[in-house]
Coordinates of C-alpha atoms in Angstrom, one line a residue:
M152 CA 131.9 25.1 107.6
K153 CA 132.0 21.5 106.4
L154 CA 128.3 21.4 105.5
R155 CA 128.9 24.5 103.4
S156 CA 131.7 22.7 101.7
V157 CA 129.5 19.9 100.8
Q158 CA 126.9 22.3 99.5
R159 CA 129.4 24.1 97.4
L160 CA 130.5 20.8 96.0
L161 CA 127.0 19.8 95.1
V162 CA 126.5 23.2 93.3
Y163 CA 129.8 22.8 91.6
R164 CA 129.0 19.3 90.4
A165 CA 125.5 20.4 89.2
V166 CA 126.9 23.4 87.3
T167 CA 129.5 21.1 85.7
I168 CA 126.9 18.6 84.6
V169 CA 124.7 21.4 83.1
C170 CA 127.7 22.7 81.2
L171 CA 128.6 19.3 79.9
L172 CA 124.9 18.7 78.9
T173 CA 124.9 21.9 77.1
I174 CA 128.2 21.1 75.2
V175 CA 127.1 17.6 74.3
T176 CA 123.6 18.7 73.3
G177 CA 125.1 21.4 71.1
G178 CA 127.4 18.8 69.5
I179 CA 124.4 16.5 68.8
I180 CA 122.5 19.3 67.2
I181 CA 125.4 20.3 65.1
G182 CA 125.9 16.7 64.3
I183 CA 122.3 16.3 63.1
F184 CA 122.6 19.4 61.0
V185 CA 125.9 18.3 59.5
G186 CA 124.4 14.9 58.9
H187 CA 121.4 16.4 57.1
V188 CA 123.7 17.9 54.5
S189 CA 126.6 15.5 54.8
G190 CA 125.3 13.6 51.8
A191 CA 125.5 16.9 50.0
Q192 CA 128.0 19.5 51.2
L193 CA 130.5 17.3 53.0
N194 CA 130.7 14.9 50.1
N195 CA 130.8 17.8 47.6
T196 CA 127.3 17.0 46.4
P197 CA 125.4 20.0 45.3
A198 CA 122.8 21.2 47.7
I199 CA 120.0 23.7 48.0
A200 CA 117.9 24.6 51.0
G201 CA 119.3 21.7 53.0
C202 CA 118.5 19.2 50.2
S203 CA 121.1 17.3 48.1
V204 CA 120.6 18.0 44.4
F205 CA 120.2 14.4 43.5
P206 CA 122.2 11.7 45.3
A207 CA 126.0 11.7 45.4
D208 CA 126.2 8.9 42.9
N209 CA 123.9 10.5 40.3
I210 CA 125.3 11.0 36.9
W211 CA 124.9 14.8 37.2
N212 CA 127.4 14.8 40.0
R213 CA 129.8 12.3 38.5
D214 CA 133.4 13.3 37.7
I215 CA 133.9 12.4 34.1
S216 CA 137.4 13.7 33.6
N217 CA 138.9 10.2 33.2
L218 CA 136.3 8.9 30.8
P219 CA 137.2 8.1 27.1
A220 CA 136.2 10.5 24.4
H221 CA 133.2 9.6 22.2
P222 CA 134.2 7.9 18.9
N223 CA 132.2 10.6 17.1
S224 CA 133.5 13.5 19.1
A225 CA 135.2 15.4 16.4
N226 CA 132.0 15.4 14.2
F227 CA 129.8 16.4 17.1
I228 CA 132.1 19.3 17.9
A229 CA 132.2 20.4 14.3
S230 CA 128.4 20.4 13.9
I231 CA 127.9 22.5 17.1
G232 CA 130.6 24.9 16.0
A233 CA 134.4 24.3 16.4
T234 CA 135.0 28.1 16.2
G235 CA 131.9 29.1 18.2
S236 CA 132.4 30.7 21.6
L237 CA 131.3 29.7 25.1
V238 CA 128.4 31.9 26.3
A239 CA 127.0 32.3 29.8
A240 CA 123.3 32.9 29.6
F241 CA 123.2 34.5 33.1
R242 CA 124.4 37.8 34.5
S243 CA 123.9 40.2 37.3
G244 CA 121.5 43.1 36.9
L245 CA 118.4 43.3 34.8
S246 CA 117.7 42.8 31.1
N247 CA 116.2 45.5 28.9
N248 CA 112.7 44.4 29.8
G249 CA 113.6 44.6 33.5
A250 CA 113.9 40.9 34.2
P251 CA 116.8 39.1 35.9
I252 CA 119.2 37.6 33.4
G253 CA 119.3 33.8 33.6
M254 CA 117.2 30.9 34.8
P255 CA 115.4 32.0 38.0
Y256 CA 114.1 29.6 40.7
I257 CA 112.4 30.1 44.0
V258 CA 112.5 28.1 47.2
V259 CA 109.3 27.6 49.1
P260 CA 108.4 26.1 52.6
G261 CA 106.2 23.1 53.2
S262 CA 103.4 25.5 54.0
Q263 CA 103.2 26.8 50.5
P264 CA 99.7 26.0 49.1
E265 CA 99.5 23.7 46.1
V266 CA 97.6 25.0 43.1
P267 CA 96.2 23.4 40.0
V268 CA 98.3 23.4 36.8
R269 CA 96.8 22.7 33.4
F270 CA 99.3 21.4 30.8
Y271 CA 99.2 21.6 27.1
S272 CA 101.3 18.3 27.0
T273 CA 99.0 16.5 29.5
R274 CA 100.1 13.0 28.9
E275 CA 103.8 13.6 29.3
S276 CA 103.6 16.0 32.2
D277 CA 103.4 15.2 35.9
P278 CA 99.9 16.3 37.0
G279 CA 99.5 19.0 39.6
P280 CA 98.8 20.4 41.9
Y281 CA 102.2 22.1 42.3
P282 CA 103.3 24.3 45.2
I283 CA 103.8 27.4 43.0
P284 CA 103.3 30.8 44.5
P285 CA 101.6 33.5 42.4
N286 CA 104.9 35.6 42.4
A287 CA 107.1 32.7 41.2
P288 CA 109.7 34.2 38.8
I289 CA 109.4 33.4 35.2
E290 CA 112.4 33.1 32.9
N291 CA 112.9 36.4 31.0
G292 CA 110.1 38.1 33.0
P293 CA 106.4 37.9 33.2
D294 CA 106.0 39.7 29.8
S295 CA 108.4 37.5 27.8
S296 CA 107.5 35.4 24.8
G297 CA 110.4 32.8 25.2
D298 CA 110.5 29.5 27.0
R299 CA 109.1 31.0 30.2
H300 CA 110.5 28.4 32.6
V301 CA 109.4 28.3 36.2
I302 CA 111.3 26.3 38.8
V303 CA 110.1 25.9 42.4
I304 CA 111.9 23.9 45.1
D305 CA 110.0 22.6 48.1
S306 CA 112.5 22.6 50.9
S307 CA 110.3 20.4 53.1
T308 CA 110.0 17.5 50.6
C309 CA 113.2 18.1 48.7
K310 CA 111.3 18.2 45.4
V311 CA 111.8 20.5 42.5
Y312 CA 108.8 21.4 40.2
E313 CA 109.7 22.7 36.8
M314 CA 107.4 24.0 34.0
F315 CA 107.8 25.2 30.4
A316 CA 105.8 27.9 28.8
S317 CA 104.3 29.0 32.2
F318 CA 101.4 31.5 32.6
P319 CA 99.9 32.4 35.9
Q320 CA 96.1 32.7 36.0
T321 CA 93.9 35.2 37.9
D322 CA 92.5 32.4 40.2
G323 CA 96.0 31.4 41.4
S324 CA 96.3 28.4 39.1
W325 CA 98.9 28.1 36.2
K326 CA 98.9 27.0 32.6
A327 CA 102.0 25.5 31.1
G328 CA 103.2 23.6 28.1
S329 CA 104.8 20.8 30.0
G330 CA 106.0 20.1 33.5
A331 CA 107.7 17.6 35.7
A332 CA 108.3 17.0 39.4
W333 CA 111.7 15.6 40.6
N334 CA 112.6 14.0 43.9
L335 CA 116.0 15.3 44.7
N336 CA 116.7 12.3 46.9
S337 CA 116.1 9.9 44.0
D338 CA 118.0 8.7 40.9
A339 CA 114.7 8.0 39.1
L340 CA 114.4 9.3 35.5
R341 CA 111.4 10.2 33.4
P342 CA 109.7 7.4 31.5
I343 CA 111.5 6.6 28.3
G344 CA 110.3 9.0 25.5
Y345 CA 108.8 11.6 27.9
T346 CA 109.7 15.3 27.8
S347 CA 110.0 17.3 31.0
A348 CA 110.3 21.1 31.2
D349 CA 113.3 20.6 29.1
A350 CA 113.6 19.2 25.6
A351 CA 116.0 16.4 26.7
G352 CA 113.5 15.2 29.4
L353 CA 116.1 16.1 32.1
S354 CA 115.7 18.2 35.1
I355 CA 116.8 21.9 34.6
F356 CA 117.8 23.0 38.1
P357 CA 120.8 20.5 38.6
G358 CA 122.5 21.9 35.5
L359 CA 122.4 25.6 36.5
A360 CA 125.5 27.5 37.4
R361 CA 124.7 29.2 40.7
Y362 CA 126.6 32.1 42.3
D363 CA 126.4 30.5 45.8
E364 CA 128.4 27.6 44.5
V365 CA 131.0 29.8 42.8
A366 CA 131.3 31.9 46.0
G367 CA 132.0 28.6 47.9
G368 CA 134.9 27.9 45.5
A369 CA 133.6 25.0 43.3
I370 CA 130.7 23.8 41.1
N371 CA 130.4 20.1 41.7
H372 CA 128.0 19.0 38.9
A373 CA 127.6 19.1 35.2
L374 CA 126.0 22.1 33.5
R375 CA 123.1 22.5 31.1
L376 CA 124.1 23.3 27.5
I377 CA 121.9 24.7 24.7
V378 CA 123.0 24.2 21.1
N379 CA 121.5 25.4 17.9
N380 CA 120.7 22.0 16.3
T381 CA 120.4 18.5 17.7
Q382 CA 119.8 15.0 16.3
Q383 CA 116.5 13.0 16.4
A384 CA 118.1 10.8 19.1
Y385 CA 118.9 10.9 22.8
L386 CA 121.6 9.3 25.1
W387 CA 121.2 8.1 28.7
P388 CA 120.3 9.9 30.9
A389 CA 118.2 12.0 28.5
R390 CA 114.7 10.6 27.8
H391 CA 113.4 12.7 24.8
Y392 CA 114.5 14.3 21.6
S393 CA 113.3 17.4 19.9
S394 CA 114.4 17.2 16.3
T395 CA 113.5 15.6 13.0
N396 CA 117.1 15.7 11.7
T397 CA 118.7 12.3 11.5
N398 CA 122.2 13.5 10.7
P399 CA 124.4 11.3 13.0
D400 CA 126.9 14.1 13.4
L401 CA 124.5 16.4 15.1
P402 CA 124.6 16.1 18.9
P403 CA 121.9 13.9 20.4
M404 CA 120.0 15.1 23.5
G405 CA 122.0 14.0 26.6
L406 CA 125.3 14.1 24.9
R407 CA 128.0 14.9 27.6
L408 CA 130.8 17.2 26.7
R409 CA 133.8 18.4 28.7
L410 CA 136.5 21.0 28.4
K411 CA 139.8 19.4 27.4
A412 CA 142.3 18.9 30.1
S413 CA 144.9 20.5 28.0
V414 CA 143.1 23.9 27.8
D415 CA 145.0 26.4 30.0
I416 CA 142.6 28.3 32.2
S417 CA 145.0 29.8 34.6
S418 CA 144.7 33.4 33.1
F419 CA 140.9 33.5 33.5
P420 CA 139.4 35.6 36.3
L421 CA 138.1 33.7 39.4
Q422 CA 134.4 33.2 38.5
S423 CA 135.1 32.1 34.9
R424 CA 138.0 29.9 36.1
I425 CA 135.6 28.1 38.6
I426 CA 133.1 27.5 35.8
L427 CA 135.7 26.2 33.5
T428 CA 137.2 23.9 36.1
A429 CA 133.7 22.4 36.5
L430 CA 133.5 21.9 32.8
K431 CA 136.8 20.0 32.9
K432 CA 135.7 17.8 35.7
Y433 CA 131.9 17.4 35.2
G434 CA 131.3 18.7 31.8
M435 CA 127.9 19.6 30.5
F436 CA 124.8 17.9 29.0
V437 CA 123.1 18.9 25.7
A438 CA 119.6 19.6 27.0
D439 CA 117.8 22.0 24.7
N440 CA 117.8 23.6 21.2
G441 CA 118.3 27.3 20.9
G442 CA 121.0 29.9 21.2
N443 CA 122.9 31.7 18.5
N444 CA 124.3 29.8 15.6
K445 CA 127.5 28.0 16.4
S446 CA 127.4 29.2 20.1
W447 CA 127.9 27.1 23.2
T448 CA 125.4 28.4 25.7
I449 CA 125.5 27.3 29.3
S450 CA 122.7 28.0 31.7
G451 CA 122.8 29.6 35.1
A452 CA 120.7 31.4 37.8
P453 CA 120.7 35.1 37.9
D454 CA 122.4 36.7 40.9
N455 CA 123.8 40.2 41.6
G456 CA 127.0 38.5 42.7
W457 CA 128.0 37.6 39.2
N458 CA 130.8 39.7 37.7
N459 CA 129.6 40.4 34.2
H460 CA 133.0 41.3 32.9
D461 CA 134.4 38.1 34.4
L462 CA 131.7 36.0 32.7
L463 CA 132.4 37.6 29.3
Q464 CA 135.9 36.1 29.5
L465 CA 134.3 32.7 28.8
S466 CA 134.0 33.7 25.1
R467 CA 137.7 33.1 24.9
I468 CA 136.9 29.4 25.0
Q469 CA 135.9 27.9 21.6
G470 CA 134.1 24.7 20.5
L471 CA 137.4 23.2 19.5
D472 CA 138.4 23.3 23.2
F473 CA 135.7 20.7 24.0
E474 CA 135.3 17.0 23.4
A475 CA 132.4 14.7 23.6
V476 CA 132.5 11.9 26.2
D477 CA 131.5 8.3 26.2
E478 CA 129.9 7.7 29.6
S479 CA 128.1 4.5 28.7
S480 CA 130.3 2.6 31.2
L481 CA 128.7 4.4 34.1
Q482 CA 125.2 3.3 33.4
V483 CA 123.6 1.1 36.0
S484 CA 120.1 1.0 34.6
I485 CA 118.5 2.7 31.6
D486 CA 115.8 3.9 34.0
S487 CA 118.1 5.4 36.7
G488 CA 120.5 8.3 36.9
Q489 CA 122.7 6.4 39.2
A490 CA 126.3 6.2 38.1
K491 CA 128.3 3.0 38.4
D492 CA 131.4 2.8 40.8
F493 CA 131.0 6.3 42.0
S494 CA 133.8 6.0 44.6
Q495 CA 136.4 4.9 42.1
P496 CA 137.9 6.8 39.2
V497 CA 136.7 5.4 36.0
Q498 CA 139.3 4.3 33.6
P499 CA 138.9 4.6 29.8
T500 CA 137.3 1.6 28.4
S501 CA 137.8 2.4 24.7
T502 CA 140.0 4.6 22.6
A503 CA 138.4 7.4 20.6
K504 CA 138.5 6.8 16.9
P505 CA 137.8 9.0 13.9
V506 CA 134.4 8.3 12.3
K507 CA 134.3 7.9 8.6
K508 CA 131.0 9.0 7.2
T509 CA 129.9 6.3 4.8
T510 CA 126.2 6.7 4.9
S511 CA 123.5 9.2 5.9
T512 CA 121.7 6.6 8.0
P513 CA 122.2 7.2 11.8
T514 CA 124.6 4.9 13.5
S515 CA 124.4 3.6 17.0
P516 CA 127.2 4.9 19.2
P517 CA 128.1 3.0 22.3
N518 CA 126.0 5.3 24.7
S519 CA 122.7 3.5 24.1
L520 CA 121.6 6.0 21.5
S521 CA 117.9 5.8 21.1
L522 CA 116.5 6.4 17.6
A523 CA 113.2 4.8 18.3
P524 CA 110.0 6.9 17.7
L525 CA 108.4 8.4 20.7
P526 CA 106.1 5.8 22.4
T527 CA 102.4 6.4 22.7
P528 CA 102.2 8.6 25.8
T529 CA 100.4 7.4 28.9
S530 CA 99.9 9.0 32.3
A531 CA 103.2 10.0 33.8
F532 CA 104.2 8.5 37.1
I533 CA 106.3 10.4 39.5
Q534 CA 108.8 8.0 40.8
E535 CA 109.9 8.5 44.4
N536 CA 111.9 6.7 47.1
N537 CA 111.7 6.7 50.9
G538 CA 114.3 9.5 51.2
N539 CA 118.0 9.5 50.7
K540 CA 119.7 7.2 53.1
R541 CA 123.1 8.4 52.2
G542 CA 124.8 10.6 54.8
M543 CA 122.5 9.5 57.7
N544 CA 125.3 7.7 59.5
A545 CA 126.7 11.1 60.6
P546 CA 123.9 12.3 63.0
F547 CA 123.5 8.7 64.3
L548 CA 127.2 8.5 65.2
F549 CA 127.1 12.0 66.6
L550 CA 124.2 11.1 68.8
L551 CA 125.6 7.8 70.1
G552 CA 129.1 9.4 70.6
G553 CA 127.6 12.4 72.4
L554 CA 125.5 10.3 74.7
G555 CA 128.4 8.0 75.4
I556 CA 130.7 10.9 76.4
L557 CA 128.0 12.4 78.5
L558 CA 127.4 9.2 80.5
V559 CA 131.0 8.7 81.1
L560 CA 131.5 12.3 82.3
I561 CA 128.5 12.0 84.5
G562 CA 129.7 8.7 85.9
V563 CA 133.2 10.0 86.7
G564 CA 131.9 13.2 88.3
W565 CA 129.5 11.2 90.4
Q566 CA 132.1 8.8 91.6
R567 CA 134.4 11.6 92.6
F568 CA 131.6 13.3 94.5
V569 CA 130.7 10.0 96.3
R570 CA 134.3 9.4 97.3
K571 CA 134.7 12.9 98.7
R572 CA 131.3 12.7 100.5
N573 CA 132.2 9.4 102.1
K574 CA 135.6 10.6 103.1
Y575 CA 133.9 13.6 104.7
L576 CA 131.3 11.6 106.5
N577 CA 133.7 8.9 107.7
N578 CA 136.7 11.1 108.6
G579 CA 135.2 14.5 109.3
E580 CA 137.6 16.1 106.9
D581 CA 136.9 19.4 105.1
I582 CA 136.4 18.6 101.4
S583 CA 136.2 22.2 100.2

């Protein structure tokens, strides 16, 4: 009887240890998963396919609600269209030509074969090959004659590949007007004066409104804005202009605008209200020319989750509800998208002033406005880092903590077993 009791105790202890191992191992696995996205989702940084969409301190992800207005804000707003309406260039359903409405993208695994890409703008494009599948969605459909953007995200490397004027070839390769590859773990910008797949030389994907974000309750980044006319200039973090008009009251590429805090959005339906909340907190970048005259067109990815009637309510917002922002105080380096003092609210450093137009010669606003002609292009260099180190403390702490708890529990259990075994062997008592 006593021997059976010892055996039962051994089985009990073994089962207990196995259970504890299972629990702790599960905790470690969850911790590693959480840590993988902790620099993104847990810190409200946008994420896609387990990758952060640029580091948490990137200017795209920076709260600019406390920044001062740009001194030329009123003139910028007037030139874009003070009475123009906000328009969402994305919907659910299909367009008349059978294509999804919005800027599509596709996520591919690391096993996706890379294919050659021949660019018209060779010198300002990142050379291929790119991991683009033959069925990659094209903006406005395969038969469209518009910008025909293609966006591909490699989930294994956390890189996004973007192309403009994209045409698939019968041999599996692609032809495109221009293209750029972006490391989503890096703050690196394009070389100064270089275009990308967008006129401002910025990445397109970070500025898209996505339904999965809205379904999660918040958009935590700036949006991409298309306006009818822009200036022959650009502001950090933009790298390129696409205009010959030197009117200083036209918006330069990279100009950041936000919805005024005083605008009441409480009566808007849910999806529109979430978008408008993001426009108050993160604003939007002028990134391309186009759209209807005097309209304020924001970009987004197509999704059947969008409520088209809800999105149409955005037209109640007019240009006079916006203001341009001076974000020059956030710049760390002209060649980096990193924003200064990300963890602290930024206090206004200047007071917005009305600008008196005294000459037709472009002025130099405080945002490092670049009016220099485009440099002679050279081969583009894709800047990378060794991976995003932010958020990696989480899995490490989970691992150490889990192993520590496991060792303590095993030690306590073993000591109890040894004491009872010794008591049984020495005193002959039943330890069942």
